[in-house]
Structure formats: structure tokens, C-alpha cells
């Protein structure tokens, strides 16, 4: 398949050929020794200008100023940017100036080079590297988006979310603050891992491909195992496997897991997501609330050195203790109505009155959950525990020790969104079988997120599982909050995206029907105007200038096009 190249891409490929002809390997295999980074230089050199007098450094060219026999480039490594300064006669002390004139000067923004030399301060007071020797390490064949900055104001920033998420590698190059977000995400998981390891809990791994999906209410992704000739599911949770390990005798186990739920996508949902699940024997949900407070407060301190964090327009404080409401208390607090003694019909009527869409598949528990979601969740900005959930929506949770119809379950809500889910785990195998059977009935009523009955898990419970507290924390959601990111796509390196639909090019006949003379159609296509729709979206004045330039480049033997003609095409 032929690759359509832009003018810049053609120029860069020609430069690549010229480099090879000069004997320069544009992609060398040898190790390039690096003994310093930008962060070290900027932190230490201003304090002691005798440092870094023999350095080897590498980075990507982000800007250029070439002034004849001298050149200033800006290089970027993983830690920041630094200016480099090179003189032709130092890089090429002999008569032959080819390495400066035909190689160094013709490097492009985006090329990766290694330099050796020493650090100094320019007359303008800028810490820079004086280059004595350079090596081309990787030739860039595509131009970077040019981000212009003047007087502290950024112009032409690479901000289109669609492009940023599809080309994350480009986003990371030109938007260094994005790299900081993902560093913080790793620090977050490290903080949680250290916290749990200090408690003596064991990090484990459980299967991603499962013969039965379970541990949550969600639709699964389905696949097929060819050798075993059987249907498998990508896990929606790892809960049931982890509880089998508690049955097996471990006191506490946890896993950072990739889970997959075949559901809608939004700023807060991605079908592939990360969560940390923890199960600890001989504990209950009140104990787990205390642990969650302690762990998340620790994360905030490890990442920010304080418990108060700006999240959008809100200042969220993770300092313990957090506010606690039962689900019924929260609904009464925000609506003024006590629904705890309502029948299913009364609850459905109340749900409709507060804006919940009600259908025949919704039992009493689902109605309570939807009412809470509609009337309470978005109003919970400071971290808050909501506990004592209805039994119908909590099929893996112990019945409440004192209130019929409820379970010992809580969720932590922060900035209007759930960040964790936890239970006193159900360890009664008779009750658990009945709950699974109830879920099967919901499935028959049309609930495609109801759970399936897992005989192997029930068998494990019949051998005896100690009283256990379980927890699942959404790492993506927590990362959004801890990095002040408005969308889940901002904390995923490579979020799932819809395929790009390529518009089919309009025919020459269609362009002619729009009034475009045949001679000008190739010029429009060279400007990447391939459809009548893109022609109609064009700015007439800009198109006039662009076509004037293309007329010269293509050496077109036709009169220059007039602005009125272009306006007629567009209209």
C-alpha cells in the first residue's frame, strides 16, 4: 500500500538518504553512555559551576537557532529541557566542515542526538551545554507539532484530546506535564503497595481468562480457547479467586489487577481498568473503613506532602476521619425523605419523582441504588463512606448483623464519584447459593449485569472461609483525583478509542460540479482538501494564499485564482 507523505515528511526522508550517503548511520546500534540528566544539571550547576565539565548527554531536539557558524538547540530528556551550544570550528577542527554544514545544521526538530562537552552559563545567564562532539542517535521522519511560547503564553499547544489519546507518545513529547501525571500514578500504586506490604499482606496474581466471570455485576468480554475448545471470559473482577486463597489459609492477600467490563465509555468509565483488591481474614467492614482512610491519607501525603488536594473547583481533604452515612441516611439527608420502610411500588414512584428512569427489571435494591446515585452521589465532594447497602445489589456480602434487608457493605465517594467498594464478605455457603440463585432470576427478568452461579467458589466456601473483610479500589478513579485530571483517559496511557473513519475522497467530477476548474483540483488535493465538505469548511483568504503557493510549486501554467472564485467554490 502506498504511503501518502506530506511535504515535510518527503524532505525528511531525503535528508535521511543524504545522511546515509555521507556514511552517517541514522539509527546506530551501539550503547550511548549517559552520565547526567537535565534535572541534575539545573539543580546543581548554579550552586557549583565547577561541576559537569566532562559530560555525555542525550535528548530530543525541541527547538533550533542556527546563526551561521554557531547554533543553539534545545534538547529534552525524561527530566526536562536544556540548551546546547555548538560552534562549527569546534565540531569540525579540520578543513572538512561536512559534519557541521551537512549534518549538524540540517538536523530537524524531533531528532534524537547525543552530545559530549561541558556545562557553562551563557552571557544571558542560561545554563547550557557546550558541545564538543555529537552523535545522531535517531532520525525523526515526522515533524512534531510546534508549540510556540512568548512571554509565558503558549500558542498552538497540542491539546486536541482525540489526537492526544490516539498518539500518546506525541502527547508525552510535546506536553511534559502529561508525563508527570503518569509518574504520579506509579507513585500512587507504589504507595499503596508499600502500605499493604508493611501490614504483612501478600501480593498475588490470579487468572485474567476465566471459565466463569464473577465478583461483580457487569457484562463480560467473551473469547475462545482453541486448544481447550472452550469459551472463556476476561475477568470482570478477581474477587472469587482471592477469597479462595483466604479459604486456603492466607491471612491477607491483594492484587493490582486489569479488569474488563463490556459497558459504556465516558469520562469516568473505560472498559479496561485497573483496581486493587484486598481480602483480610478475621476482619469486618468497619475495620476496612479505618484501613481505607489510613491508606488513602498516606497516598495523598506521599504524592503531595499534604492531605488537601485541589480537584477541579474543589479542595478535597483526605485527613482522617471521613464523614460516614448509611445509604438510607444519605438519601434522607439530601432529599428530606425516609425511604427505609417503603414498598417496592412506593419506592418506584419516589424514584420517578426524583428523575430516575424505572423499568420492569429493577428490584427494590436496584431502585435504592439508583435513587442514591441520582440524589446524593454528585453532592459528596469530601471523602465520605456510604454503608449498609440493600441485599439485592450486594450478592457477595454478609447480611447486616442487625437490620433485615441490608448488608455490611460500604463505598467511599469523593468528588462525586465512587472510588472504592468493600464488604464484610459472605462466608455462609448456603446463603451464598441462595444469593446466586436470586441473581439468576434477575437475569431471567432481563438484567444483563446479574451474576452467574459459580459451583467451584461455592465448594470452596463449603470447606470454610473465616470471617473476612474485602476491598476493591479503582486505581484509575483515584489517579484522576490525586492528579486533578478531569477524564479517565488522562490517566490511561492508551485509552480505548473508536476506529478512525476515513472520509472517502470526492471525485474530480464532484469538484467540477462545485465550480472548481479541472486545473486546480490537483492543487486542492496537494493541500489535503480531498472532499467537497472539507472544501466548504476552508477559510477563503487562507485558501487563496495556499493555492498561490501551490501554483508556484507545481509550476501551473494557469492564471492566479481570484478570491471571488474561491468563495463561489465554497458556497
Coordinates of C-alpha atoms in Angstrom, one line a residue, residues 11 22-23 45 144 194 218 230 256 318 330 338 379 383 405 430 441 492 500 508 515 517 528 569:
X11 CA 12.0 16.5 2.9
X22 CA 27.6 10.6 3.8
X23 CA 28.3 7.5 5.8
X45 CA 25.3 23.6 38.4
X144 CA 6.5 17.4 15.8
X194 CA 4.3 -0.3 50.4
X218 CA -21.2 -6.4 34.8
X230 CA -14.0 -23.7 25.3
X256 CA -3.4 -4.9 41.4
X318 CA -8.3 13.3 52.8
X330 CA -27.7 9.9 52.9
X338 CA -37.0 8.5 54.5
X379 CA -23.1 16.1 46.1
X383 CA -14.4 11.7 51.0
X405 CA -32.8 -6.5 54.1
X430 CA -26.0 -21.9 52.0
X441 CA -33.8 -14.8 38.5
X492 CA -4.6 5.9 31.0
X500 CA -10.8 6.5 12.8
X508 CA -12.9 15.1 -9.8
X515 CA -17.3 25.0 -9.8
X517 CA -11.7 24.3 -12.7
X528 CA -5.2 17.8 1.6
X569 CA -16.5 27.2 -4.9

